[in-house]
Amino acid sequence: MEILWGLMALAMFSLVLLPVLMRRRAGIQQVAPGDPDAADPANYGFLLQEELDIRMPGPDQDLLDVLDLVQRTQDHRAASQLLAGTETDGEPRWQRVQAFAGAASLELRQRPGGVSETPGGQWLRVWRAEQPKDAGGAAVHAEFLVQQAWRTSTPGTDDFRIIMEEAKAACGEAALLAPGDPIPYIIELSVARGLAYSQAGFEELWLKILDRAPSHMGAHLAALHYWCEKWHGSREVAYSFAEAAAARAPQGSLLAALPLFAVFEHLPEVNLVRSFYQSETVTKAVHGALFAVHAARPDDPMLAHVRHLLVFFLVRGERWAEAMNQLVHVDGHVGALPWTLTPDPAADYAIYRALAVAGYEANGGSPATLSH
């Protein structure tokens, strides 16, 4: 593992995707560019780093088309129509609400506006002004405020609280416009974390979600954050929450992978134990996630989220072939944990991908032996 982390640091420093790795008896070693033993992710059909899409974890062509149209024309109507045609209790609606809110937030950061410049994300303001009763627009606005709070201010400050209180009010308005829609309440889970709801208050909010979408993976991931040690719970409480959800997960549900997310949320900042990623706790969570992936529907919109996190753990656990089997399914989109926690998600993902390729080839693998 020390060799691997040294290579990762080298790659980050040089901004090269480790194309120069080969098999040696001591493990994965660096070789000269162009060497016949060099590991090249392109040989597996993987996209170049600059071609990776950081906006979402997996493909959603309808969303991509609408996002491109909205940002090009600054006309919100296509976004409104897409959300109106998306089922309220499914994962795609939650992901689409997040994507539209994120796009508006990113635009505003890139173009804050001024005397002679229209601020970015103006289409969202127009959407709310022209269609105040549109439940989709209300949900996107609430999520936009939540993302602004986390991105532009520090938890515990007055600025953060002011934006979060506004987001809380926006969640309430969105819930009134669509009483059966779990999305406003899922958005409020982040508000609850930021404003430090009491556990009783959080449980009351959680029950509203369970009444509307009891197996919603996105909701469980959002709730897990609240119960983590770094927020308002503990490692034990977070593990218990995740394991209980996995135990009651219906057949084919990705909730069986939730314990792996709990493990990820409680990783040590500094790991000095070489075998940590082969430990019983990590191995059990990885196997649960692998089981969930194999049992899930191929079109489950949350499948990419689980596969991306599996890549992270499988690479660190030096399980190269299994990591490669996940990569062939997700390559091209990197808008998921753990990559989105870094300043450059595409670069971070590309490093892990290159390590997986190098490790796979160091153990006799090749493009011909990799199943798709």
Short mmCIF file of C-alpha atoms in Angstrom, two decimals:
data_model
loop_
_atom_site.label_atom_id
_atom_site.label_comp_id
_atom_site.label_asym_id
_atom_site.label_seq_id
_atom_site.Cartn_x
_atom_site.Cartn_y
_atom_site.Cartn_z
CA MET A 1 0.00 0.00 0.00
CA GLU A 2 2.86 2.38 0.69
CA ILE A 3 4.00 1.97 -2.93
CA LEU A 4 0.49 2.67 -4.16
CA TRP A 5 0.07 5.83 -2.13
CA GLY A 6 3.48 7.03 -3.28
CA LEU A 7 2.37 6.58 -6.87
CA MET A 8 -0.86 8.44 -6.15
CA ALA A 9 1.03 11.38 -4.74
CA LEU A 10 3.34 11.35 -7.75
CA ALA A 11 0.39 11.34 -10.12
CA MET A 12 -1.32 14.21 -8.37
CA PHE A 13 1.89 16.19 -8.42
CA SER A 14 2.65 15.61 -12.08
CA LEU A 15 -0.95 15.54 -13.33
CA VAL A 16 -0.17 12.38 -15.25
CA LEU A 17 -2.56 9.44 -15.04
CA LEU A 18 0.03 6.83 -14.22
CA PRO A 19 0.47 5.49 -17.77
CA VAL A 20 3.85 4.10 -16.86
CA LEU A 21 3.28 1.21 -14.52
CA MET A 22 4.44 -2.37 -14.91
CA ARG A 23 4.76 -5.65 -13.14
CA ARG A 24 7.76 -6.26 -10.88
CA ARG A 25 8.31 -8.80 -8.16
CA ALA A 26 8.13 -6.05 -5.54
CA GLY A 27 4.70 -4.91 -6.80
CA ILE A 28 3.57 -2.10 -9.10
CA GLN A 29 6.50 -0.02 -10.29
CA GLN A 30 7.04 3.00 -12.51
CA VAL A 31 8.50 2.50 -15.99
CA ALA A 32 9.37 4.80 -18.87
CA PRO A 33 6.59 6.25 -21.06
CA GLY A 34 6.01 4.07 -24.10
CA ASP A 35 7.49 0.97 -22.47
CA PRO A 36 5.70 -2.14 -23.76
CA ASP A 37 4.90 -3.11 -20.17
CA ALA A 38 3.23 0.23 -19.38
CA ALA A 39 -0.39 0.02 -18.22
CA ASP A 40 -2.67 2.21 -20.32
CA PRO A 41 -6.35 2.65 -19.34
CA ALA A 42 -7.15 3.60 -22.96
CA ASN A 43 -6.50 -0.01 -23.94
CA TYR A 44 -9.71 -0.90 -22.10
CA GLY A 45 -11.81 1.69 -23.90
CA PHE A 46 -11.81 4.07 -20.94
CA LEU A 47 -12.31 7.76 -21.67
CA LEU A 48 -9.61 10.37 -21.34
CA GLN A 49 -9.65 12.32 -18.11
CA GLU A 50 -10.80 15.49 -19.85
CA GLU A 51 -13.75 13.62 -21.35
CA LEU A 52 -15.14 12.43 -18.01
CA ASP A 53 -18.50 13.95 -17.04
CA ILE A 54 -18.43 15.23 -13.45
CA ARG A 55 -22.11 16.26 -13.35
CA MET A 56 -23.64 12.89 -12.51
CA PRO A 57 -22.64 9.38 -11.45
CA GLY A 58 -24.06 7.62 -14.49
CA PRO A 59 -25.82 8.25 -17.78
CA ASP A 60 -29.15 10.08 -17.94
CA GLN A 61 -29.38 11.31 -21.51
CA ASP A 62 -32.71 13.07 -21.02
CA LEU A 63 -31.24 15.05 -18.15
CA LEU A 64 -28.06 15.85 -20.08
CA ASP A 65 -30.03 17.07 -23.08
CA VAL A 66 -32.25 19.29 -20.93
CA LEU A 67 -29.34 20.63 -18.90
CA ASP A 68 -27.51 21.59 -22.06
CA LEU A 69 -30.63 23.26 -23.47
CA VAL A 70 -31.40 25.19 -20.27
CA GLN A 71 -27.85 26.43 -19.85
CA ARG A 72 -27.53 27.35 -23.51
CA THR A 73 -30.85 29.21 -23.78
CA GLN A 74 -31.35 30.20 -20.11
CA ASP A 75 -34.94 28.99 -20.54
CA HIS A 76 -36.26 26.90 -17.67
CA ARG A 77 -39.27 25.36 -19.41
CA ALA A 78 -37.55 22.16 -20.53
CA ALA A 79 -36.41 21.52 -16.93
CA SER A 80 -39.95 22.06 -15.67
CA GLN A 81 -41.34 19.63 -18.24
CA LEU A 82 -38.75 16.97 -17.47
CA LEU A 83 -39.45 17.03 -13.73
CA ALA A 84 -43.21 17.07 -14.33
CA GLY A 85 -42.81 13.83 -16.27
CA THR A 86 -40.56 12.15 -13.67
CA GLU A 87 -42.14 9.94 -11.00
CA THR A 88 -42.18 11.65 -7.63
CA ASP A 89 -41.12 8.69 -5.49
CA GLY A 90 -38.24 7.41 -7.63
CA GLU A 91 -34.51 7.97 -7.48
CA PRO A 92 -34.31 9.76 -10.88
CA ARG A 93 -36.37 12.73 -9.67
CA TRP A 94 -34.05 13.26 -6.70
CA GLN A 95 -30.97 13.07 -8.91
CA ARG A 96 -32.49 15.44 -11.46
CA VAL A 97 -33.45 17.97 -8.80
CA GLN A 98 -29.89 17.84 -7.47
CA ALA A 99 -28.45 18.24 -10.98
CA PHE A 100 -30.55 21.29 -11.85
CA ALA A 101 -29.80 22.91 -8.49
CA GLY A 102 -26.11 22.14 -8.86
CA ALA A 103 -26.02 23.60 -12.36
CA ALA A 104 -27.61 26.84 -11.15
CA SER A 105 -25.25 27.02 -8.17
CA LEU A 106 -22.19 26.45 -10.36
CA GLU A 107 -23.35 29.09 -12.83
CA LEU A 108 -23.77 31.61 -10.03
CA ARG A 109 -20.29 30.85 -8.71
CA GLN A 110 -18.81 31.32 -12.18
CA ARG A 111 -20.85 34.46 -12.92
CA PRO A 112 -21.85 36.18 -9.68
CA GLY A 113 -23.16 39.13 -11.68
CA GLY A 114 -22.51 42.81 -11.47
CA VAL A 115 -23.52 46.16 -12.84
CA SER A 116 -23.54 45.01 -16.46
CA GLU A 117 -23.62 41.22 -16.09
CA THR A 118 -26.60 38.94 -15.46
CA PRO A 119 -25.80 36.53 -12.63
CA GLY A 120 -25.53 32.85 -13.42
CA GLY A 121 -28.53 30.65 -12.69
CA GLN A 122 -30.94 33.41 -13.67
CA TRP A 123 -33.17 30.78 -15.32
CA LEU A 124 -33.98 29.35 -11.88
CA ARG A 125 -35.07 32.74 -10.58
CA VAL A 126 -37.27 33.22 -13.65
CA TRP A 127 -38.68 29.72 -13.18
CA ARG A 128 -39.78 30.50 -9.63
CA ALA A 129 -41.17 33.88 -10.63
CA GLU A 130 -43.13 32.66 -13.64
CA GLN A 131 -44.29 29.33 -12.18
CA PRO A 132 -44.61 29.83 -8.41
CA LYS A 133 -46.90 26.79 -8.10
CA ASP A 134 -44.57 24.44 -9.98
CA ALA A 135 -43.55 21.75 -7.48
CA GLY A 136 -40.45 20.86 -9.49
CA GLY A 137 -39.19 24.42 -9.54
CA ALA A 138 -39.85 24.79 -5.82
CA ALA A 139 -37.85 21.64 -5.06
CA VAL A 140 -34.93 22.75 -7.25
CA HIS A 141 -34.92 26.15 -5.53
CA ALA A 142 -34.85 24.54 -2.08
CA GLU A 143 -31.96 22.26 -3.07
CA PHE A 144 -30.18 25.22 -4.66
CA LEU A 145 -30.29 27.08 -1.34
CA VAL A 146 -28.95 24.04 0.52
CA GLN A 147 -26.05 23.72 -1.90
CA GLN A 148 -25.33 27.43 -1.64
CA ALA A 149 -25.17 27.22 2.14
CA TRP A 150 -22.65 24.37 2.10
CA ARG A 151 -20.56 25.87 -0.72
CA THR A 152 -20.42 29.53 0.23
CA SER A 153 -20.46 29.63 4.02
CA THR A 154 -19.23 27.76 7.08
CA PRO A 155 -21.53 25.67 9.31
CA GLY A 156 -22.21 27.47 12.56
CA THR A 157 -21.85 30.97 11.14
CA ASP A 158 -24.68 33.49 10.84
CA ASP A 159 -24.48 33.42 7.04
CA PHE A 160 -24.83 29.65 6.99
CA ARG A 161 -27.80 29.67 9.34
CA ILE A 162 -29.58 32.42 7.40
CA ILE A 163 -29.32 30.51 4.10
CA MET A 164 -30.32 27.23 5.75
CA GLU A 165 -33.36 28.83 7.38
CA GLU A 166 -34.36 30.12 3.96
CA ALA A 167 -33.86 26.62 2.56
CA LYS A 168 -36.03 25.17 5.34
CA ALA A 169 -38.84 27.55 4.42
CA ALA A 170 -38.40 26.64 0.73
CA CYS A 171 -38.68 22.94 1.62
CA GLY A 172 -41.94 23.62 3.41
CA GLU A 173 -43.30 25.48 0.40
CA ALA A 174 -42.27 22.69 -1.96
CA ALA A 175 -43.92 20.09 0.31
CA LEU A 176 -47.20 22.00 0.24
CA LEU A 177 -47.16 22.05 -3.56
CA ALA A 178 -46.70 18.25 -3.76
CA PRO A 179 -47.99 16.52 -0.59
CA GLY A 180 -47.01 13.01 -1.73
CA ASP A 181 -43.55 13.92 -3.00
CA PRO A 182 -40.69 12.81 -0.70
CA ILE A 183 -38.15 15.12 -2.37
CA PRO A 184 -38.82 18.25 -0.25
CA TYR A 185 -38.33 16.18 2.90
CA ILE A 186 -35.18 14.54 1.52
CA ILE A 187 -33.78 18.01 0.83
CA GLU A 188 -34.65 18.99 4.39
CA LEU A 189 -32.45 16.16 5.72
CA SER A 190 -29.45 18.28 4.77
CA VAL A 191 -31.06 21.27 6.48
CA ALA A 192 -31.57 19.15 9.58
CA ARG A 193 -27.90 18.26 9.61
CA GLY A 194 -26.80 21.86 9.08
CA LEU A 195 -29.16 23.37 11.64
CA ALA A 196 -28.62 20.57 14.17
CA TYR A 197 -32.18 19.35 14.52
CA SER A 198 -32.77 17.40 17.71
CA GLN A 199 -32.87 13.63 17.25
CA ALA A 200 -36.60 13.70 17.91
CA GLY A 201 -37.06 16.38 15.26
CA PHE A 202 -34.95 14.45 12.79
CA GLU A 203 -36.90 11.23 13.44
CA GLU A 204 -40.15 13.08 12.81
CA LEU A 205 -38.81 14.28 9.46
CA TRP A 206 -37.51 10.79 8.63
CA LEU A 207 -40.91 9.21 9.24
CA LYS A 208 -42.44 11.53 6.65
CA ILE A 209 -39.98 10.18 4.11
CA LEU A 210 -40.56 6.54 5.08
CA ASP A 211 -44.29 7.08 4.62
CA ARG A 212 -43.70 8.24 1.04
CA ALA A 213 -40.64 6.30 -0.15
CA PRO A 214 -39.47 3.68 2.37
CA SER A 215 -36.76 2.20 0.14
CA HIS A 216 -35.37 5.43 -1.30
CA MET A 217 -31.59 4.98 -1.45
CA GLY A 218 -30.85 8.68 -1.87
CA ALA A 219 -32.88 9.48 1.22
CA HIS A 220 -31.03 6.88 3.27
CA LEU A 221 -27.67 8.27 2.16
CA ALA A 222 -28.75 11.77 3.17
CA ALA A 223 -30.01 10.53 6.55
CA LEU A 224 -26.81 8.59 7.16
CA HIS A 225 -24.84 11.85 7.22
CA TYR A 226 -26.88 13.11 10.18
CA TRP A 227 -26.15 9.97 12.22
CA CYS A 228 -22.40 10.03 11.54
CA GLU A 229 -19.85 10.72 14.22
CA LYS A 230 -18.76 14.03 12.67
CA TRP A 231 -22.31 15.40 12.85
CA HIS A 232 -25.00 14.42 15.34
CA GLY A 233 -24.52 10.71 15.98
CA SER A 234 -21.68 8.25 16.37
CA ARG A 235 -19.93 5.49 14.49
CA GLU A 236 -22.07 2.92 16.30
CA VAL A 237 -25.34 4.74 15.59
CA ALA A 238 -24.45 5.24 11.92
CA TYR A 239 -23.48 1.57 11.50
CA SER A 240 -26.68 0.51 13.24
CA PHE A 241 -28.80 2.72 10.97
CA ALA A 242 -27.09 1.40 7.84
CA GLU A 243 -27.22 -2.24 8.89
CA ALA A 244 -30.90 -2.01 9.86
CA ALA A 245 -31.72 -0.52 6.46
CA ALA A 246 -29.74 -3.25 4.72
CA ALA A 247 -31.49 -5.96 6.73
CA ARG A 248 -34.98 -4.79 5.78
CA ALA A 249 -34.09 -3.99 2.18
CA PRO A 250 -36.45 -5.59 -0.34
CA GLN A 251 -35.08 -8.03 -2.90
CA GLY A 252 -32.96 -6.21 -5.48
CA SER A 253 -32.62 -3.04 -3.40
CA LEU A 254 -29.28 -1.28 -3.21
CA LEU A 255 -29.92 -0.51 0.46
CA ALA A 256 -27.87 -3.64 1.11
CA ALA A 257 -24.86 -1.49 0.17
CA LEU A 258 -25.58 1.18 2.78
CA PRO A 259 -23.09 -0.22 5.35
CA LEU A 260 -20.25 0.44 2.90
CA PHE A 261 -21.22 4.13 2.86
CA ALA A 262 -21.22 4.10 6.67
CA VAL A 263 -17.71 2.66 6.66
CA PHE A 264 -16.61 5.33 4.18
CA GLU A 265 -18.01 8.12 6.34
CA HIS A 266 -15.90 6.89 9.27
CA LEU A 267 -12.58 6.18 7.57
CA PRO A 268 -9.60 7.29 9.65
CA GLU A 269 -7.98 10.49 8.41
CA VAL A 270 -4.61 8.81 8.68
CA ASN A 271 -4.41 5.06 8.22
CA LEU A 272 -1.20 3.44 9.45
CA VAL A 273 -2.48 -0.14 9.25
CA ARG A 274 -1.51 -1.81 5.99
CA SER A 275 -4.30 -4.39 6.20
CA PHE A 276 -7.10 -1.97 7.12
CA TYR A 277 -8.88 -2.39 3.78
CA GLN A 278 -8.76 -6.17 4.19
CA SER A 279 -10.20 -5.97 7.71
CA GLU A 280 -13.37 -7.84 8.67
CA THR A 281 -15.49 -4.67 8.89
CA VAL A 282 -14.45 -3.38 5.49
CA THR A 283 -14.60 -6.80 3.84
CA LYS A 284 -18.10 -7.46 5.16
CA ALA A 285 -19.35 -4.08 3.90
CA VAL A 286 -17.70 -4.59 0.49
CA HIS A 287 -19.26 -8.03 0.11
CA GLY A 288 -22.66 -6.59 1.02
CA ALA A 289 -22.27 -3.92 -1.64
CA LEU A 290 -21.13 -6.47 -4.24
CA PHE A 291 -24.17 -8.60 -3.43
CA ALA A 292 -26.43 -5.56 -3.81
CA VAL A 293 -24.88 -4.68 -7.17
CA HIS A 294 -25.33 -8.21 -8.50
CA ALA A 295 -28.97 -8.35 -7.33
CA ALA A 296 -29.99 -4.87 -8.48
CA ARG A 297 -31.80 -4.02 -11.71
CA PRO A 298 -29.32 -3.00 -14.41
CA ASP A 299 -31.22 0.27 -14.87
CA ASP A 300 -31.33 1.18 -11.17
CA PRO A 301 -30.27 4.86 -11.14
CA MET A 302 -28.40 4.41 -7.84
CA LEU A 303 -26.30 1.53 -9.14
CA ALA A 304 -23.54 3.83 -10.36
CA HIS A 305 -23.23 5.39 -6.90
CA VAL A 306 -22.50 2.02 -5.36
CA ARG A 307 -20.13 0.97 -8.13
CA HIS A 308 -18.05 4.15 -7.75
CA LEU A 309 -17.63 3.61 -4.02
CA LEU A 310 -16.75 -0.02 -4.65
CA VAL A 311 -13.97 1.11 -7.01
CA PHE A 312 -12.49 3.14 -4.17
CA PHE A 313 -12.53 0.26 -1.67
CA LEU A 314 -11.54 -2.46 -4.12
CA VAL A 315 -8.50 -0.51 -5.31
CA ARG A 316 -7.40 0.22 -1.77
CA GLY A 317 -7.94 -3.42 -0.92
CA GLU A 318 -5.81 -4.39 -3.94
CA ARG A 319 -8.68 -6.37 -5.43
CA TRP A 320 -7.76 -5.36 -8.94
CA ALA A 321 -9.94 -7.63 -11.08
CA GLU A 322 -13.07 -6.77 -9.09
CA ALA A 323 -12.26 -3.06 -9.34
CA MET A 324 -11.90 -3.40 -13.11
CA ASN A 325 -15.27 -5.14 -13.31
CA GLN A 326 -16.87 -2.09 -11.68
CA LEU A 327 -14.94 0.40 -13.81
CA VAL A 328 -16.22 -1.01 -17.09
CA HIS A 329 -19.75 -0.16 -15.92
CA VAL A 330 -19.19 3.40 -14.67
CA ASP A 331 -16.41 4.86 -16.78
CA GLY A 332 -17.40 8.14 -18.39
CA HIS A 333 -19.28 9.66 -15.45
CA VAL A 334 -17.66 10.56 -12.13
CA GLY A 335 -20.23 12.70 -10.30
CA ALA A 336 -20.36 10.43 -7.24
CA LEU A 337 -18.63 9.68 -3.96
CA PRO A 338 -15.77 9.60 -3.30
CA TRP A 339 -14.57 11.66 -6.27
CA THR A 340 -16.92 14.62 -5.68
CA LEU A 341 -15.28 15.29 -2.32
CA THR A 342 -12.07 16.36 -4.08
CA PRO A 343 -11.33 19.61 -5.95
CA ASP A 344 -10.87 17.68 -9.22
CA PRO A 345 -13.18 14.62 -9.31
CA ALA A 346 -12.05 13.54 -12.78
CA ALA A 347 -8.38 13.55 -11.81
CA ASP A 348 -8.99 11.63 -8.58
CA TYR A 349 -11.07 9.01 -10.37
CA ALA A 350 -8.48 8.70 -13.13
CA ILE A 351 -5.76 7.96 -10.57
CA TYR A 352 -7.73 5.11 -9.04
CA ARG A 353 -8.62 3.82 -12.50
CA ALA A 354 -4.96 3.81 -13.51
CA LEU A 355 -4.02 2.00 -10.30
CA ALA A 356 -6.69 -0.62 -10.99
CA VAL A 357 -5.37 -1.14 -14.54
CA ALA A 358 -1.80 -1.38 -13.30
CA GLY A 359 -2.67 -3.84 -10.56
CA TYR A 360 -4.81 -5.90 -12.91
CA GLU A 361 -2.03 -6.19 -15.46
CA ALA A 362 0.58 -6.84 -12.76
CA ASN A 363 -1.39 -9.96 -11.93
CA GLY A 364 -1.71 -11.24 -15.47
CA GLY A 365 -4.81 -9.39 -16.62
CA SER A 366 -5.27 -7.80 -20.02
CA PRO A 367 -8.03 -6.24 -22.13
CA ALA A 368 -8.70 -9.68 -23.58
CA THR A 369 -9.36 -11.23 -20.16
CA LEU A 370 -11.66 -8.50 -18.85
CA SER A 371 -15.35 -9.32 -19.15
CA HIS A 372 -17.78 -6.53 -20.03
#
